[in-house]
Amino acid sequence: MVTKVKVVRDILEVNERVAAENRSRFDATGVRVVNLMSAPGAGKTTLLERTISSLGSSLRMGVVEGDIQGSQDAERIERAGAVAVQINTDGACHLDANMVATAVAELDLAALDLLVVENVGNLVCPAEFNVGEHAKAMILSLPEGDDKPAKYPLMFHESRVLLINKMDLAPHVNADPERIERDARTINPEIEVFRVSCVTGEGLGGWYDWLRALQGG
Amino acid sequence: MVTKVKVVRDILEVNERVAAENRSRFDATGVRVVNLMSAPGAGKTTLLERTISSLGSSLRMGVVEGDIQGSQDAERIERAGAVAVQINTDGACHLDANMVATAVAELDLAALDLLVVENVGNLVCPAEFNVGEHAKAMILSLPEGDDKPAKYPLMFHESRVLLINKMDLAPHVNADPERIERDARTINPEIEVFRVSCVTGEGLGGWYDWLRALQGG
């Protein structure tokens, strides 16, 4: 047990070191980086497609796509008009700083204003691994239920932004966005919450404003 | 890198040993064990509530509840009328055989026909860790999207049953259950697929029949 704990601690320490190197590289080129996390199917790629088509003319965006395998999402991002680099984790349930370092080596960071790292779909481990980002953002989709902040608190604690997505399904599911927001703020009083639908576009203005403000901050 | 790979291999080997011990204990008492997995909010606990109220008089059920923290789900299971033991993984994103061994020590296995291990909400790591179960079953909820078999293939490969849940939302989401089923069968030709709604009860008869058949098999 002691050995196992030590191995985990070492992994996290090495990760922090590489994350700091990534951050220096981002800051040297002026690109702002968001680590976007959620459970599978909450709408990360759809959010990015919308964001690219809405902000793409004023904000030069790139995406690092994290998936266990496959490159469907990277293809969607490129079709939407942004540059994308695919990372396949080959079984790993989260991105770490080293994977992101390898991916960004393929990008011209100086040509970007905003880089979004789309993490592996998972509400647990991605929250433990910094990748050098300026901010973590998360999506919870309403059909996942209003008990998720209490059950996956670290993700809510680490995120500066919570997008409650699929608000268009509110009439059809038994989940209260008010409760999600309240419980998320109990865990993280500073969290910014936007209720959105990435299908209809509802509520995305706040998210766009937040991304623009991040450029200045 | 070599060290990291070896640590992972050792962890999986130890897990297999403990899983085999669990399995012997299950078989000695005659209880059949299902490892139930899904992403967060796909409907595992709601499925179990339904199953307990439908089969509880003919099948003596127990549930091991795996959560990062909290015990809301175990309380729901007990209110539904089955015995429940809560495991808090304290950050870990999956149950392993040792956690399940500790939990079942608190149960009178001989008094049960069916034990369901409700895993942590995660489509990735739970599929790698046997806990001594007779079968793995998974839920994919329709709003998660029809691209999930291609993106999380191991879970579909390991599961004997796939429940496509939240079919009541089919008119409101852009996801094709036909594609899910086809892609799941490409990965795992033997997988049994049931399209269900744990809210309306639609389609659950096949799942109940499968659970009854597992008692004989």
Coordinates of C-alpha atoms in Angstrom, one line a residue:
Chain A
M1 CA 0.0 0.0 0.0
V2 CA 2.8 2.4 0.9
T3 CA 4.5 1.6 -2.4
K4 CA 1.3 2.2 -4.4
V5 CA 0.8 5.6 -2.7
K6 CA 4.4 6.6 -3.4
V7 CA 4.1 5.7 -7.1
V8 CA 0.9 7.8 -7.4
R9 CA 2.7 10.7 -5.6
D10 CA 5.7 10.5 -7.9
I11 CA 3.4 10.4 -11.0
L12 CA 1.6 13.5 -9.8
E13 CA 4.9 15.3 -9.0
V14 CA 6.4 14.6 -12.4
N15 CA 3.2 15.7 -14.0
E16 CA 3.3 19.1 -12.1
R17 CA 6.8 19.6 -13.4
V18 CA 5.9 19.0 -17.0
A19 CA 2.7 21.1 -16.6
A20 CA 4.8 24.1 -15.4
E21 CA 7.0 23.7 -18.5
N22 CA 3.9 23.6 -20.7
R23 CA 2.6 26.8 -19.0
S24 CA 5.9 28.6 -19.6
R25 CA 5.7 27.7 -23.3
F26 CA 2.1 28.9 -23.5
D27 CA 2.9 32.2 -21.7
A28 CA 5.9 32.8 -23.9
T29 CA 3.7 32.7 -27.0
G30 CA 0.7 34.5 -25.5
V31 CA -1.8 31.7 -26.2
R32 CA -4.4 31.1 -23.4
V33 CA -5.2 27.5 -22.6
V34 CA -8.4 26.0 -21.3
N35 CA -8.6 22.3 -20.1
L36 CA -12.2 21.2 -21.0
M37 CA -13.6 18.2 -19.1
S38 CA -16.8 16.3 -18.8
A39 CA -18.3 12.8 -18.7
P40 CA -18.6 11.0 -22.0
G41 CA -21.3 12.6 -24.3
A42 CA -21.9 15.7 -22.3
G43 CA -21.2 17.8 -25.3
K44 CA -17.6 18.9 -25.3
T45 CA -17.0 18.6 -29.1
T46 CA -20.4 20.2 -29.9
L47 CA -19.6 23.1 -27.7
L48 CA -16.3 23.6 -29.5
E49 CA -17.9 23.4 -32.9
R50 CA -20.4 26.1 -31.9
T51 CA -17.6 28.2 -30.3
I52 CA -15.4 27.9 -33.4
S53 CA -18.2 29.0 -35.7
S54 CA -19.2 31.9 -33.4
L55 CA -15.8 33.2 -32.4
G56 CA -13.5 31.9 -35.1
S57 CA -13.2 35.2 -37.0
S58 CA -12.1 37.1 -33.9
L59 CA -10.2 34.4 -31.9
R60 CA -7.7 32.1 -33.5
M61 CA -8.5 28.7 -32.0
G62 CA -6.7 25.4 -31.8
V63 CA -7.8 22.2 -30.1
V64 CA -5.9 19.3 -28.6
E65 CA -8.3 16.3 -28.8
G66 CA -7.9 13.6 -26.1
D67 CA -9.5 10.2 -26.8
I68 CA -8.8 6.6 -25.8
Q69 CA -8.7 5.8 -29.5
G70 CA -10.0 7.2 -32.8
S71 CA -10.0 10.6 -34.3
Q72 CA -13.6 11.4 -35.0
D73 CA -13.6 14.5 -32.8
A74 CA -10.5 16.0 -34.3
E75 CA -12.1 15.6 -37.7
R76 CA -15.2 17.4 -36.4
I77 CA -13.1 20.2 -35.1
E78 CA -11.2 20.6 -38.4
R79 CA -14.4 20.6 -40.3
A80 CA -15.6 23.4 -38.0
G81 CA -12.6 25.4 -39.0
A82 CA -10.0 25.2 -36.3
V83 CA -6.6 23.4 -36.2
A84 CA -6.7 20.1 -34.2
V85 CA -4.1 17.7 -32.9
Q86 CA -5.3 14.2 -31.8
I87 CA -3.9 12.4 -28.8
N88 CA -4.9 8.8 -28.4
T89 CA -4.3 7.7 -24.8
D90 CA -4.4 4.0 -25.7
G91 CA -6.5 3.1 -22.7
A92 CA -5.6 5.9 -20.2
C93 CA -8.6 7.6 -18.8
H94 CA -7.2 11.2 -18.7
L95 CA -4.7 13.4 -20.4
D96 CA -1.5 14.2 -18.5
A97 CA 1.0 17.1 -19.0
N98 CA 3.4 15.0 -21.0
M99 CA 0.8 14.0 -23.6
V100 CA -0.2 17.6 -24.0
A101 CA 3.5 18.6 -24.4
T102 CA 3.8 16.1 -27.2
A103 CA 0.7 17.4 -28.9
V104 CA 1.5 21.1 -28.7
A105 CA 4.9 20.5 -30.2
E106 CA 2.9 20.0 -33.5
L107 CA 1.2 23.4 -33.2
D108 CA 2.3 26.9 -34.0
L109 CA 1.3 28.3 -30.7
A110 CA 2.2 31.9 -31.7
A111 CA -0.5 31.7 -34.4
L112 CA -3.2 30.9 -31.8
D113 CA -5.1 33.1 -29.3
L114 CA -6.9 30.2 -27.6
L115 CA -6.0 26.5 -27.2
V116 CA -8.6 24.2 -25.8
V117 CA -7.5 20.8 -24.5
E118 CA -10.5 18.5 -24.8
N119 CA -9.9 15.9 -22.2
V120 CA -11.0 12.2 -22.2
G121 CA -14.6 11.8 -21.3
N122 CA -14.4 11.1 -17.5
L123 CA -15.6 13.0 -14.5
V124 CA -12.9 11.7 -12.2
C125 CA -9.2 11.5 -13.1
P126 CA -8.8 14.4 -15.5
A127 CA -9.4 16.8 -12.6
E128 CA -6.2 15.4 -10.9
F129 CA -3.8 16.2 -13.7
N130 CA -2.9 19.7 -14.6
V131 CA -1.7 20.1 -18.2
G132 CA -0.4 23.7 -17.9
E133 CA -3.7 25.3 -18.6
H134 CA -4.8 28.8 -17.5
A135 CA -8.2 27.5 -16.5
K136 CA -10.2 24.3 -16.2
A137 CA -13.8 24.3 -17.5
M138 CA -16.3 21.5 -17.2
I139 CA -19.6 20.5 -18.8
L140 CA -22.3 18.7 -17.0
S141 CA -25.3 17.8 -19.2
L142 CA -28.7 18.0 -17.5
P143 CA -29.7 14.3 -18.3
E144 CA -26.8 13.2 -16.2
G145 CA -28.8 14.3 -13.1
D146 CA -28.6 16.9 -10.4
D147 CA -26.7 14.7 -7.9
K148 CA -23.3 14.9 -9.7
P149 CA -21.6 17.7 -7.8
A150 CA -22.0 15.7 -4.6
K151 CA -20.7 12.6 -6.2
Y152 CA -17.8 14.0 -8.2
P153 CA -16.7 17.0 -6.1
L154 CA -13.1 17.3 -7.3
M155 CA -14.1 18.2 -10.9
F156 CA -16.4 20.9 -9.6
H157 CA -13.8 22.1 -7.1
E158 CA -11.1 22.5 -9.8
S159 CA -13.2 24.1 -12.6
R160 CA -13.5 27.9 -13.0
V161 CA -16.4 27.4 -15.3
L162 CA -19.4 25.0 -15.2
L163 CA -21.5 24.8 -18.3
I164 CA -24.8 23.0 -17.6
N165 CA -25.6 21.7 -21.1
K166 CA -28.6 20.2 -22.9
M167 CA -30.9 22.7 -21.2
D168 CA -33.2 22.0 -24.2
L169 CA -34.0 18.7 -22.6
A170 CA -35.1 20.3 -19.3
P171 CA -38.8 19.6 -19.9
H172 CA -38.1 15.9 -20.4
V173 CA -35.7 15.0 -17.6
N174 CA -36.0 14.9 -13.9
A175 CA -33.0 17.0 -13.0
D176 CA -33.0 20.5 -11.4
P177 CA -30.4 22.9 -12.7
E178 CA -30.9 25.1 -9.6
R179 CA -29.7 22.2 -7.4
I180 CA -26.7 21.6 -9.6
E181 CA -25.7 25.2 -9.4
R182 CA -26.3 25.4 -5.6
D183 CA -24.3 22.3 -4.9
A184 CA -21.5 23.3 -7.3
R185 CA -21.2 26.7 -5.5
T186 CA -21.1 24.9 -2.1
I187 CA -18.0 23.0 -3.4
N188 CA -16.6 26.0 -5.3
P189 CA -18.0 29.4 -4.4
E190 CA -16.1 31.1 -7.2
I191 CA -17.3 28.9 -10.0
E192 CA -19.0 30.6 -13.0
V193 CA -22.1 28.8 -14.2
F194 CA -23.7 29.1 -17.6
R195 CA -26.9 27.2 -18.5
V196 CA -26.6 26.4 -22.2
S197 CA -27.8 24.3 -25.1
C198 CA -25.1 23.5 -27.6
V199 CA -27.9 22.3 -30.0
T200 CA -30.0 25.5 -29.9
G201 CA -27.2 27.9 -28.9
E202 CA -29.1 29.1 -25.9
G203 CA -27.0 30.8 -23.2
L204 CA -23.7 30.5 -25.0
G205 CA -23.1 34.3 -24.9
G206 CA -21.8 34.1 -21.3
W207 CA -19.3 31.5 -22.3
Y208 CA -18.1 33.5 -25.2
D209 CA -17.7 36.5 -23.0
W210 CA -15.8 34.5 -20.5
L211 CA -13.4 33.2 -23.2
R212 CA -12.8 36.7 -24.5
A213 CA -12.1 38.0 -20.9
L214 CA -9.6 35.1 -20.5
Q215 CA -7.6 36.7 -23.3
G216 CA -7.1 39.8 -21.2
G217 CA -6.7 38.1 -17.8
Chain B
M1 CA 8.2 4.2 -18.8
V2 CA 9.2 0.6 -18.3
T3 CA 8.7 1.0 -14.5
K4 CA 5.3 2.5 -15.0
V5 CA 4.2 -0.3 -17.3
K6 CA 5.4 -2.9 -14.8
V7 CA 3.5 -1.2 -11.9
V8 CA 0.3 -1.3 -14.0
R9 CA 1.0 -5.0 -14.8
D10 CA 1.6 -5.8 -11.2
I11 CA -1.6 -4.0 -10.1
L12 CA -3.6 -5.9 -12.7
E13 CA -2.1 -9.3 -11.7
V14 CA -2.8 -8.8 -8.0
N15 CA -6.3 -7.8 -8.9
E16 CA -6.8 -11.0 -11.0
R17 CA -5.7 -13.1 -8.0
V18 CA -8.1 -11.4 -5.6
A19 CA -10.9 -11.5 -8.2
A20 CA -10.5 -15.3 -8.4
E21 CA -10.8 -15.5 -4.6
N22 CA -14.0 -13.4 -4.7
R23 CA -15.3 -15.7 -7.5
S24 CA -14.7 -18.8 -5.4
R25 CA -16.5 -17.3 -2.5
F26 CA -19.4 -16.3 -4.7
D27 CA -19.6 -19.8 -6.2
A28 CA -19.4 -21.5 -2.8
T29 CA -22.5 -19.7 -1.7
G30 CA -24.4 -19.9 -5.0
V31 CA -24.9 -16.1 -5.4
R32 CA -24.6 -14.8 -9.0
V33 CA -22.7 -11.5 -9.4
V34 CA -23.1 -8.8 -12.0
N35 CA -20.6 -5.9 -12.4
L36 CA -22.8 -3.0 -13.6
M37 CA -20.9 -0.2 -15.3
S38 CA -21.7 3.1 -17.1
A39 CA -20.7 6.8 -17.5
P40 CA -22.0 9.1 -14.7
G41 CA -25.7 9.6 -14.8
A42 CA -26.6 6.9 -17.3
G43 CA -29.1 5.4 -14.9
K44 CA -27.4 2.5 -13.0
T45 CA -29.1 3.2 -9.7
T46 CA -32.5 3.9 -11.3
L47 CA -32.2 0.6 -13.1
L48 CA -31.5 -1.2 -9.9
E49 CA -34.4 0.5 -8.1
R50 CA -36.7 -0.7 -10.9
T51 CA -35.2 -4.2 -10.9
I52 CA -35.5 -4.5 -7.1
S53 CA -39.2 -3.5 -7.2
S54 CA -39.9 -5.8 -10.1
L55 CA -38.0 -8.9 -9.1
G56 CA -37.5 -8.4 -5.4
S57 CA -40.1 -11.0 -4.4
S58 CA -38.6 -13.7 -6.5
L59 CA -34.9 -12.9 -6.4
R60 CA -33.1 -12.0 -3.2
M61 CA -30.9 -9.1 -4.3
G62 CA -27.9 -7.2 -2.7
V63 CA -26.0 -4.3 -4.1
V64 CA -22.4 -3.2 -3.6
E65 CA -22.4 0.6 -4.3
G66 CA -19.2 2.1 -5.6
D67 CA -18.8 5.9 -5.4
I68 CA -15.9 8.3 -5.0
Q69 CA -17.6 9.6 -1.9
G70 CA -21.1 9.8 -0.4
S71 CA -23.8 7.2 0.2
Q72 CA -26.8 8.6 -1.6
D73 CA -27.1 5.6 -4.0
A74 CA -26.8 3.1 -1.2
E75 CA -29.6 4.9 0.6
R76 CA -31.7 4.7 -2.6
I77 CA -31.1 1.0 -2.9
E78 CA -32.1 0.4 0.7
R79 CA -35.2 2.4 0.3
A80 CA -36.0 0.3 -2.8
G81 CA -35.9 -2.8 -0.5
A82 CA -32.5 -4.5 -1.1
V83 CA -29.5 -4.8 1.1
A84 CA -26.6 -2.4 0.2
V85 CA -23.0 -1.9 1.1
Q86 CA -21.3 1.3 0.3
I87 CA -17.7 1.5 -1.0
N88 CA -16.1 5.0 -1.1
T89 CA -13.1 4.8 -3.4
D90 CA -11.8 8.2 -2.0
G91 CA -10.8 9.4 -5.5
A92 CA -10.2 6.2 -7.4
C93 CA -12.1 6.0 -10.6
H94 CA -13.1 2.3 -10.5
L95 CA -13.7 -0.6 -8.1
D96 CA -11.1 -3.3 -7.8
A97 CA -11.4 -6.8 -6.5
N98 CA -9.9 -5.9 -3.2
M99 CA -12.5 -3.2 -2.5
V100 CA -15.3 -5.6 -3.4
A101 CA -13.8 -8.3 -1.2
T102 CA -13.9 -5.9 1.7
A103 CA -17.5 -5.0 1.0
V104 CA -18.9 -8.5 0.5
A105 CA -17.3 -9.5 3.9
E106 CA -20.2 -7.5 5.4
L107 CA -22.9 -9.4 3.5
D108 CA -24.5 -12.8 4.1
L109 CA -23.9 -14.0 0.6
A110 CA -25.8 -17.3 1.2
A111 CA -28.9 -15.2 1.8
L112 CA -28.7 -13.7 -1.7
D113 CA -29.5 -15.0 -5.2
L114 CA -28.1 -11.9 -7.0
L115 CA -25.4 -9.4 -6.1
V116 CA -25.0 -6.4 -8.3
V117 CA -21.7 -4.4 -8.0
E118 CA -22.6 -0.9 -9.1
N119 CA -19.3 0.5 -10.3
V120 CA -18.0 4.1 -10.2
G121 CA -19.5 6.1 -13.1
N122 CA -16.8 5.9 -15.7
L123 CA -16.7 4.4 -19.2
V124 CA -13.0 3.6 -19.1
C125 CA -11.2 2.0 -16.1
P126 CA -13.9 -0.1 -14.6
A127 CA -13.7 -2.3 -17.7
E128 CA -10.1 -3.2 -16.9
F129 CA -10.7 -4.5 -13.4
N130 CA -12.5 -7.8 -12.8
V131 CA -14.0 -8.1 -9.4
G132 CA -14.9 -11.8 -9.5
E133 CA -18.2 -11.2 -11.3
H134 CA -20.0 -13.8 -13.4
A135 CA -20.9 -11.2 -16.0
K136 CA -20.3 -7.5 -16.7
A137 CA -23.3 -5.4 -17.9
M138 CA -23.2 -1.8 -19.1
I139 CA -25.6 1.0 -19.6
L140 CA -25.2 3.6 -22.3
S141 CA -27.9 6.4 -22.1
L142 CA -29.1 7.7 -25.5
P143 CA -28.3 11.3 -24.8
E144 CA -24.6 10.4 -24.5
G145 CA -24.6 9.9 -28.2
D146 CA -24.2 7.1 -30.8
D147 CA -20.4 7.5 -31.2
K148 CA -19.6 5.9 -27.8
P149 CA -18.8 2.3 -28.9
A150 CA -16.1 3.5 -31.2
K151 CA -14.7 5.8 -28.6
Y152 CA -14.8 3.5 -25.5
P153 CA -14.5 0.1 -27.1
L154 CA -13.1 -1.9 -24.1
M155 CA -16.3 -1.4 -22.1
F156 CA -18.4 -2.7 -24.9
H157 CA -16.0 -5.6 -25.6
E158 CA -16.1 -6.8 -21.9
S159 CA -19.8 -6.5 -21.3
R160 CA -22.2 -9.4 -21.9
V161 CA -25.2 -7.0 -21.8
L162 CA -25.7 -3.5 -23.1
L163 CA -28.7 -1.6 -21.9
I164 CA -29.4 1.5 -24.1
N165 CA -31.3 3.6 -21.5
K166 CA -33.4 6.8 -21.7
M167 CA -35.1 5.6 -24.8
D168 CA -38.0 7.9 -23.7
L169 CA -35.7 10.8 -24.8
A170 CA -35.3 9.4 -28.4
P171 CA -37.6 12.0 -30.0
H172 CA -35.5 14.8 -28.4
V173 CA -31.9 13.8 -29.0
N174 CA -29.8 13.3 -32.1
A175 CA -28.6 9.8 -31.5
D176 CA -29.4 6.6 -33.4
P177 CA -29.8 3.5 -31.2
E178 CA -29.5 1.4 -34.4
R179 CA -25.9 2.7 -34.8
I180 CA -25.1 2.1 -31.2
E181 CA -26.3 -1.5 -31.5
R182 CA -24.5 -2.1 -34.8
D183 CA -21.2 -0.7 -33.6
A184 CA -21.4 -2.5 -30.2
R185 CA -21.9 -5.8 -32.1
T186 CA -18.9 -5.1 -34.3
I187 CA -16.8 -4.9 -31.2
N188 CA -18.6 -7.7 -29.4
P189 CA -20.8 -10.0 -31.6
E190 CA -22.1 -11.9 -28.6
I191 CA -23.4 -8.8 -26.7
E192 CA -27.1 -8.8 -25.7
V193 CA -28.7 -5.4 -26.3
F194 CA -31.9 -4.1 -24.6
R195 CA -33.4 -0.8 -25.4
V196 CA -35.0 0.5 -22.2
S197 CA -36.3 3.4 -20.3
C198 CA -35.8 3.1 -16.6
V199 CA -38.2 6.0 -16.1
T200 CA -41.2 4.4 -18.0
G201 CA -40.1 0.8 -17.6
E202 CA -40.1 0.2 -21.4
G203 CA -38.1 -2.8 -22.5
L204 CA -37.0 -4.0 -19.1
G205 CA -38.6 -7.4 -19.5
G206 CA -35.6 -8.7 -21.5
W207 CA -33.2 -7.5 -18.8
Y208 CA -35.2 -9.3 -16.1
D209 CA -35.3 -12.5 -18.2
W210 CA -31.5 -12.2 -18.7
L211 CA -31.0 -11.9 -14.9
R212 CA -33.3 -14.9 -14.3
A213 CA -31.4 -16.9 -16.9
L214 CA -28.1 -16.0 -15.2
Q215 CA -29.3 -17.8 -12.1
G216 CA -29.4 -21.0 -14.0
G217 CA -26.3 -20.5 -16.1

